[in-house]
Amino acid sequence: SQPGPNGPLPTIATDGRVPAQAYARPFRSNGRPRVALIVGGLGLNAVTTRAAIERLPADVTLSFVPYAEGLQTWIDLARAQGHEVMLEMPMEPTGYPDNDPGPYTLLASGSPADLQSKMNWLLGRATGYFGVTNYMGDRFATSDAGMNAFLGVLRQRGVAFLDDGSMSRRPGAWARASANRVIDEQQTPAAIVGQLNALEALAKGRGQALGTGFSYPVTVEAVARWTSELEARGLQLAPASAMTQRPGR
């Protein structure tokens, strides 16, 4: 890492090591179709954050809100339990500022300097994350200049970008992946299991699938149960980093 105004920033080491690899959970394929899951919104509620860290298998990737108090402590705890972690980048949604993801929201109309300073704050909030994901951002995603600048910063810093599926046509960053499904748009056990089963079918058809969800108690419980039966159904649970691809590779 290198010093930043608000904390150390991720950087590519002189020996070529990058955060996207150094902080990723190691993974070895066993040849089975693989499913990866990201559970997000962590760090704001201590009870739900602790439940996700302790209840979910280590191969489930956890993503954290940059505004959370004690963020580094939570990330360290998650990594000590074996989870790889991500930071959530607040991006301008439709209806902003009535629909407001916070003071460091990346804006579609923002200047390069504004985007750079906000990203320095966000990326400097903690260390130990292999990648970032979007929080909201359907408006920001329409800005070519904004997205290109955002992805360029991540590429320079060796950080992966995994989006929730809404930005899948955008290449860039140091490594990329896009979720195939949001698993908990309907927050009932039956609906979530239905989405997880759809991910399973996708993985069996394509070889792999990536899902993302929020740390609602119902989501954490459904994911904990569902993942415990994966092996018996002929699948392999993988960390989300195992789904990423290097651009141009």
C-alpha atoms as a printed R data frame, in Angstrom:
    type eleno elety resid chain resno       x       y       z
1   ATOM     1    CA   SER     A     1   0.000   0.000   0.000
2   ATOM     2    CA   GLN     A     2   1.031   3.635  -0.289
3   ATOM     3    CA   PRO     A     3   0.109   6.599   1.919
4   ATOM     4    CA   GLY     A     4  -3.092   8.451   1.088
5   ATOM     5    CA   PRO     A     5  -4.765  11.453   2.709
6   ATOM     6    CA   ASN     A     6  -7.122   9.236   4.722
7   ATOM     7    CA   GLY     A     7  -5.234   5.957   4.944
8   ATOM     8    CA   PRO     A     8  -3.014   3.639   2.937
9   ATOM     9    CA   LEU     A     9  -4.127   3.086  -0.658
10  ATOM    10    CA   PRO     A    10  -3.872  -0.215  -2.528
11  ATOM    11    CA   THR     A    11  -0.939  -0.373  -4.909
12  ATOM    12    CA   ILE     A    12   0.866  -2.780  -7.220
13  ATOM    13    CA   ALA     A    13   4.041  -3.943  -5.435
14  ATOM    14    CA   THR     A    14   7.495  -3.605  -6.973
15  ATOM    15    CA   ASP     A    15   7.587  -7.391  -7.423
16  ATOM    16    CA   GLY     A    16   4.316  -7.214  -9.381
17  ATOM    17    CA   ARG     A    17   1.986  -8.560  -6.690
18  ATOM    18    CA   VAL     A    18  -1.424  -6.934  -6.717
19  ATOM    19    CA   PRO     A    19  -4.179  -6.630  -4.078
20  ATOM    20    CA   ALA     A    20  -6.561  -8.520  -6.412
21  ATOM    21    CA   GLN     A    21  -4.351 -11.591  -5.956
22  ATOM    22    CA   ALA     A    22  -2.682 -11.001  -2.592
23  ATOM    23    CA   TYR     A    23  -5.984 -10.606  -0.712
24  ATOM    24    CA   ALA     A    24  -8.018 -13.162  -2.671
25  ATOM    25    CA   ARG     A    25  -8.936 -16.414  -0.952
26  ATOM    26    CA   PRO     A    26  -6.893 -19.259  -2.467
27  ATOM    27    CA   PHE     A    27  -8.960 -21.573  -4.636
28  ATOM    28    CA   ARG     A    28  -8.297 -24.866  -6.347
29  ATOM    29    CA   SER     A    29 -10.929 -26.181  -8.724
30  ATOM    30    CA   ASN     A    30 -12.002 -29.804  -8.290
31  ATOM    31    CA   GLY     A    31 -13.486 -29.843 -11.782
32  ATOM    32    CA   ARG     A    32 -17.099 -29.462 -10.659
33  ATOM    33    CA   PRO     A    33 -19.326 -26.555 -11.714
34  ATOM    34    CA   ARG     A    34 -18.654 -23.691  -9.346
35  ATOM    35    CA   VAL     A    35 -20.918 -21.188  -7.626
36  ATOM    36    CA   ALA     A    36 -19.678 -18.022  -5.910
37  ATOM    37    CA   LEU     A    37 -21.668 -15.722  -3.632
38  ATOM    38    CA   ILE     A    38 -21.090 -12.176  -2.390
39  ATOM    39    CA   VAL     A    39 -23.004 -11.059   0.713
40  ATOM    40    CA   GLY     A    40 -22.892  -7.292   1.197
41  ATOM    41    CA   GLY     A    41 -24.000  -4.320   3.242
42  ATOM    42    CA   LEU     A    42 -21.730  -5.359   6.100
43  ATOM    43    CA   GLY     A    43 -20.236  -3.217   8.853
44  ATOM    44    CA   LEU     A    44 -23.225  -1.038   9.771
45  ATOM    45    CA   ASN     A    45 -25.123  -3.474  11.980
46  ATOM    46    CA   ALA     A    46 -22.889  -5.353  14.407
47  ATOM    47    CA   VAL     A    47 -25.299  -8.268  14.894
48  ATOM    48    CA   THR     A    48 -25.842  -8.984  11.195
49  ATOM    49    CA   THR     A    49 -22.162  -8.428  10.389
50  ATOM    50    CA   ARG     A    50 -21.024 -10.879  13.044
51  ATOM    51    CA   ALA     A    51 -23.661 -13.388  11.919
52  ATOM    52    CA   ALA     A    52 -22.453 -13.247   8.311
53  ATOM    53    CA   ILE     A    53 -18.794 -13.618   9.311
54  ATOM    54    CA   GLU     A    54 -19.469 -16.550  11.636
55  ATOM    55    CA   ARG     A    55 -22.391 -18.359   9.952
56  ATOM    56    CA   LEU     A    56 -21.319 -18.286   6.316
57  ATOM    57    CA   PRO     A    57 -18.655 -20.638   4.948
58  ATOM    58    CA   ALA     A    58 -15.224 -19.093   4.386
59  ATOM    59    CA   ASP     A    59 -15.652 -19.395   0.609
60  ATOM    60    CA   VAL     A    60 -18.525 -16.874   0.687
61  ATOM    61    CA   THR     A    61 -17.131 -13.418  -0.152
62  ATOM    62    CA   LEU     A    62 -18.167 -10.553   2.139
63  ATOM    63    CA   SER     A    63 -18.514  -6.916   1.082
64  ATOM    64    CA   PHE     A    64 -18.401  -3.967   3.449
65  ATOM    65    CA   VAL     A    65 -19.855  -0.457   3.511
66  ATOM    66    CA   PRO     A    66 -17.014   2.111   3.451
67  ATOM    67    CA   TYR     A    67 -18.835   4.404   5.907
68  ATOM    68    CA   ALA     A    68 -18.907   1.722   8.625
69  ATOM    69    CA   GLU     A    69 -17.325   2.547  11.976
70  ATOM    70    CA   GLY     A    70 -14.568   0.157  12.967
71  ATOM    71    CA   LEU     A    71 -14.322  -0.995   9.356
72  ATOM    72    CA   GLN     A    72 -10.764  -2.317   9.589
73  ATOM    73    CA   THR     A    73 -11.625  -4.354  12.689
74  ATOM    74    CA   TRP     A    74 -14.556  -5.980  10.871
75  ATOM    75    CA   ILE     A    75 -12.449  -6.718   7.787
76  ATOM    76    CA   ASP     A    76  -9.681  -8.214   9.914
77  ATOM    77    CA   LEU     A    77 -12.245 -10.394  11.706
78  ATOM    78    CA   ALA     A    78 -13.756 -11.587   8.417
79  ATOM    79    CA   ARG     A    79 -10.333 -12.412   6.984
80  ATOM    80    CA   ALA     A    80  -9.322 -14.217  10.185
81  ATOM    81    CA   GLN     A    81 -12.360 -16.472   9.596
82  ATOM    82    CA   GLY     A    82 -11.080 -17.164   6.069
83  ATOM    83    CA   HIS     A    83 -13.369 -14.869   4.065
84  ATOM    84    CA   GLU     A    84 -12.032 -12.657   1.308
85  ATOM    85    CA   VAL     A    85 -13.515  -9.176   1.442
86  ATOM    86    CA   MET     A    86 -14.580  -6.334  -0.818
87  ATOM    87    CA   LEU     A    87 -15.419  -2.655  -0.369
88  ATOM    88    CA   GLU     A    88 -18.658  -1.155  -1.708
89  ATOM    89    CA   MET     A    89 -18.300   1.931  -3.909
90  ATOM    90    CA   PRO     A    90 -21.329   4.253  -3.591
91  ATOM    91    CA   MET     A    91 -22.360   5.349  -7.091
92  ATOM    92    CA   GLU     A    92 -25.005   7.775  -8.302
93  ATOM    93    CA   PRO     A    93 -28.422   6.132  -8.700
94  ATOM    94    CA   THR     A    94 -31.487   7.372 -10.559
95  ATOM    95    CA   GLY     A    95 -33.271   9.918  -8.367
96  ATOM    96    CA   TYR     A    96 -30.123  11.298  -6.717
97  ATOM    97    CA   PRO     A    97 -29.935  13.202  -4.346
98  ATOM    98    CA   ASP     A    98 -33.332  12.091  -2.963
99  ATOM    99    CA   ASN     A    99 -31.921   8.582  -3.305
100 ATOM   100    CA   ASP     A   100 -28.516   9.248  -1.741
101 ATOM   101    CA   PRO     A   101 -25.736   6.673  -1.174
102 ATOM   102    CA   GLY     A   102 -23.785   9.117   1.009
103 ATOM   103    CA   PRO     A   103 -21.260  11.980   0.881
104 ATOM   104    CA   TYR     A   104 -18.631  10.142  -1.181
105 ATOM   105    CA   THR     A   105 -20.997   9.051  -3.959
106 ATOM   106    CA   LEU     A   106 -19.290   8.875  -7.358
107 ATOM   107    CA   LEU     A   107 -21.320  11.192  -9.611
108 ATOM   108    CA   ALA     A   108 -22.001  10.764 -13.326
109 ATOM   109    CA   SER     A   109 -21.285  14.463 -13.889
110 ATOM   110    CA   GLY     A   110 -18.316  14.610 -11.516
111 ATOM   111    CA   SER     A   111 -14.963  15.996 -12.645
112 ATOM   112    CA   PRO     A   112 -11.916  13.688 -12.844
113 ATOM   113    CA   ALA     A   113 -10.480  15.463  -9.780
114 ATOM   114    CA   ASP     A   114 -13.715  14.941  -7.818
115 ATOM   115    CA   LEU     A   115 -13.790  11.241  -8.703
116 ATOM   116    CA   GLN     A   116 -10.112  10.818  -7.808
117 ATOM   117    CA   SER     A   117 -10.461  12.474  -4.402
118 ATOM   118    CA   LYS     A   118 -13.597  10.488  -3.536
119 ATOM   119    CA   MET     A   119 -11.966   7.232  -4.599
120 ATOM   120    CA   ASN     A   120  -8.879   8.060  -2.531
121 ATOM   121    CA   TRP     A   121 -11.132   8.470   0.500
122 ATOM   122    CA   LEU     A   122 -13.112   5.286  -0.201
123 ATOM   123    CA   LEU     A   123 -10.120   3.082  -1.048
124 ATOM   124    CA   GLY     A   124  -8.162   4.452   1.923
125 ATOM   125    CA   ARG     A   125 -10.802   3.455   4.460
126 ATOM   126    CA   ALA     A   126  -9.270   0.029   5.105
127 ATOM   127    CA   THR     A   127  -6.808  -2.503   3.766
128 ATOM   128    CA   GLY     A   128  -7.116  -6.215   3.032
129 ATOM   129    CA   TYR     A   129  -9.768  -6.132   0.293
130 ATOM   130    CA   PHE     A   130  -9.076  -7.795  -3.060
131 ATOM   131    CA   GLY     A   131 -11.728  -5.884  -4.960
132 ATOM   132    CA   VAL     A   132 -14.630  -3.488  -4.895
133 ATOM   133    CA   THR     A   133 -18.269  -3.721  -5.919
134 ATOM   134    CA   ASN     A   134 -20.906  -1.140  -6.765
135 ATOM   135    CA   TYR     A   135 -23.502   0.123  -4.321
136 ATOM   136    CA   MET     A   136 -26.397   1.435  -6.447
137 ATOM   137    CA   GLY     A   137 -25.038   3.296  -9.496
138 ATOM   138    CA   ASP     A   138 -27.457   2.802 -12.392
139 ATOM   139    CA   ARG     A   139 -27.045   6.518 -13.263
140 ATOM   140    CA   PHE     A   140 -23.242   6.502 -12.849
141 ATOM   141    CA   ALA     A   141 -23.038   3.449 -15.109
142 ATOM   142    CA   THR     A   142 -24.382   5.527 -18.019
143 ATOM   143    CA   SER     A   143 -21.387   7.907 -17.822
144 ATOM   144    CA   ASP     A   144 -18.605   6.690 -20.103
145 ATOM   145    CA   ALA     A   145 -16.164   9.237 -18.688
146 ATOM   146    CA   GLY     A   146 -17.026   8.375 -15.089
147 ATOM   147    CA   MET     A   147 -16.876   4.605 -15.546
148 ATOM   148    CA   ASN     A   148 -13.648   4.773 -17.551
149 ATOM   149    CA   ALA     A   149 -11.980   6.924 -14.893
150 ATOM   150    CA   PHE     A   150 -13.256   4.666 -12.095
151 ATOM   151    CA   LEU     A   151 -12.042   1.487 -13.788
152 ATOM   152    CA   GLY     A   152  -8.742   3.157 -14.675
153 ATOM   153    CA   VAL     A   153  -8.013   3.908 -11.006
154 ATOM   154    CA   LEU     A   154  -8.716   0.276 -10.090
155 ATOM   155    CA   ARG     A   155  -6.461  -0.974 -12.880
156 ATOM   156    CA   GLN     A   156  -3.599   1.258 -11.695
157 ATOM   157    CA   ARG     A   157  -4.050   0.064  -8.125
158 ATOM   158    CA   GLY     A   158  -4.357  -3.639  -8.898
159 ATOM   159    CA   VAL     A   159  -7.918  -3.906  -7.555
160 ATOM   160    CA   ALA     A   160 -10.689  -6.113  -8.994
161 ATOM   161    CA   PHE     A   161 -14.215  -4.866  -9.760
162 ATOM   162    CA   LEU     A   162 -17.189  -7.206  -9.414
163 ATOM   163    CA   ASP     A   163 -20.543  -5.591 -10.127
164 ATOM   164    CA   ASP     A   164 -24.039  -6.757  -9.189
165 ATOM   165    CA   GLY     A   165 -24.899  -7.504 -12.818
166 ATOM   166    CA   SER     A   166 -25.965  -3.988 -13.768
167 ATOM   167    CA   MET     A   167 -22.602  -3.052 -15.335
168 ATOM   168    CA   SER     A   168 -21.697  -6.272 -17.097
169 ATOM   169    CA   ARG     A   169 -20.847  -4.667 -20.436
170 ATOM   170    CA   ARG     A   170 -18.068  -2.570 -18.898
171 ATOM   171    CA   PRO     A   171 -14.565  -4.073 -19.086
172 ATOM   172    CA   GLY     A   172 -11.652  -2.635 -17.103
173 ATOM   173    CA   ALA     A   173 -10.191  -2.598 -13.567
174 ATOM   174    CA   TRP     A   174  -7.370  -5.022 -12.812
175 ATOM   175    CA   ALA     A   175  -9.767  -7.961 -13.014
176 ATOM   176    CA   ARG     A   176 -13.523  -8.159 -13.668
177 ATOM   177    CA   ALA     A   177 -16.633 -10.187 -13.002
178 ATOM   178    CA   SER     A   178 -20.372  -9.481 -13.053
179 ATOM   179    CA   ALA     A   179 -23.014 -11.228 -10.991
180 ATOM   180    CA   ASN     A   180 -25.537 -13.387 -12.817
181 ATOM   181    CA   ARG     A   181 -28.260 -12.874 -10.209
182 ATOM   182    CA   VAL     A   182 -29.221 -10.807  -7.186
183 ATOM   183    CA   ILE     A   183 -30.528 -13.527  -4.877
184 ATOM   184    CA   ASP     A   184 -32.694 -11.530  -2.449
185 ATOM   185    CA   GLU     A   185 -34.698  -8.895  -4.280
186 ATOM   186    CA   GLN     A   186 -37.618 -10.744  -2.635
187 ATOM   187    CA   GLN     A   187 -36.703 -11.329   1.000
188 ATOM   188    CA   THR     A   188 -38.437 -14.613   1.736
189 ATOM   189    CA   PRO     A   189 -36.663 -17.942   2.280
190 ATOM   190    CA   ALA     A   190 -38.522 -19.557  -0.629
191 ATOM   191    CA   ALA     A   191 -37.688 -16.748  -3.068
192 ATOM   192    CA   ILE     A   192 -34.010 -16.711  -2.071
193 ATOM   193    CA   VAL     A   193 -33.677 -20.479  -2.375
194 ATOM   194    CA   GLY     A   194 -35.364 -20.215  -5.775
195 ATOM   195    CA   GLN     A   195 -32.691 -17.748  -6.904
196 ATOM   196    CA   LEU     A   196 -29.917 -19.932  -5.472
197 ATOM   197    CA   ASN     A   197 -31.309 -22.943  -7.323
198 ATOM   198    CA   ALA     A   198 -31.366 -20.867 -10.521
199 ATOM   199    CA   LEU     A   199 -27.670 -20.098  -9.942
200 ATOM   200    CA   GLU     A   200 -27.041 -23.821  -9.535
201 ATOM   201    CA   ALA     A   201 -28.731 -24.526 -12.878
202 ATOM   202    CA   LEU     A   202 -26.704 -21.767 -14.518
203 ATOM   203    CA   ALA     A   203 -23.453 -23.158 -13.098
204 ATOM   204    CA   LYS     A   204 -24.285 -26.638 -14.347
205 ATOM   205    CA   GLY     A   205 -24.991 -25.205 -17.802
206 ATOM   206    CA   ARG     A   206 -22.050 -22.800 -18.065
207 ATOM   207    CA   GLY     A   207 -19.512 -24.168 -15.604
208 ATOM   208    CA   GLN     A   208 -19.814 -21.302 -13.147
209 ATOM   209    CA   ALA     A   209 -22.217 -18.707 -11.736
210 ATOM   210    CA   LEU     A   210 -21.931 -15.692  -9.425
211 ATOM   211    CA   GLY     A   211 -24.700 -14.404  -7.157
212 ATOM   212    CA   THR     A   212 -24.889 -11.392  -4.898
213 ATOM   213    CA   GLY     A   213 -27.137 -10.486  -1.977
214 ATOM   214    CA   PHE     A   214 -27.516  -8.280   1.086
215 ATOM   215    CA   SER     A   215 -26.831  -9.319   4.661
216 ATOM   216    CA   TYR     A   216 -30.498  -9.582   5.655
217 ATOM   217    CA   PRO     A   217 -30.867 -12.255   8.348
218 ATOM   218    CA   VAL     A   218 -33.089 -14.248   5.965
219 ATOM   219    CA   THR     A   219 -30.374 -14.126   3.281
220 ATOM   220    CA   VAL     A   220 -27.576 -15.178   5.624
221 ATOM   221    CA   GLU     A   221 -29.656 -18.086   6.922
222 ATOM   222    CA   ALA     A   222 -30.706 -19.248   3.440
223 ATOM   223    CA   VAL     A   223 -27.145 -19.046   2.092
224 ATOM   224    CA   ALA     A   224 -25.722 -20.877   5.120
225 ATOM   225    CA   ARG     A   225 -28.183 -23.748   4.636
226 ATOM   226    CA   TRP     A   226 -27.958 -23.906   0.863
227 ATOM   227    CA   THR     A   227 -24.163 -23.894   0.731
228 ATOM   228    CA   SER     A   228 -23.986 -26.746   3.252
229 ATOM   229    CA   GLU     A   229 -25.671 -29.014   0.680
230 ATOM   230    CA   LEU     A   230 -23.728 -27.873  -2.396
231 ATOM   231    CA   GLU     A   231 -21.162 -30.637  -2.420
232 ATOM   232    CA   ALA     A   232 -23.846 -33.312  -2.288
233 ATOM   233    CA   ARG     A   233 -25.416 -31.727  -5.370
234 ATOM   234    CA   GLY     A   234 -22.209 -31.928  -7.379
235 ATOM   235    CA   LEU     A   235 -21.137 -28.304  -7.126
236 ATOM   236    CA   GLN     A   236 -18.119 -26.508  -5.719
237 ATOM   237    CA   LEU     A   237 -18.449 -23.316  -3.672
238 ATOM   238    CA   ALA     A   238 -15.841 -20.802  -4.826
239 ATOM   239    CA   PRO     A   239 -14.762 -17.373  -3.603
240 ATOM   240    CA   ALA     A   240 -15.911 -14.573  -5.908
241 ATOM   241    CA   SER     A   241 -12.307 -13.780  -6.866
242 ATOM   242    CA   ALA     A   242 -12.158 -17.159  -8.629
243 ATOM   243    CA   MET     A   243 -14.764 -15.807 -11.086
244 ATOM   244    CA   THR     A   244 -12.709 -12.801 -12.172
245 ATOM   245    CA   GLN     A   245 -10.926 -12.453 -15.469
246 ATOM   246    CA   ARG     A   246  -8.049 -10.226 -16.420
247 ATOM   247    CA   PRO     A   247  -8.982  -7.881 -19.272
248 ATOM   248    CA   GLY     A   248  -7.320  -8.908 -22.498
249 ATOM   249    CA   ARG     A   249  -6.284 -12.294 -21.134
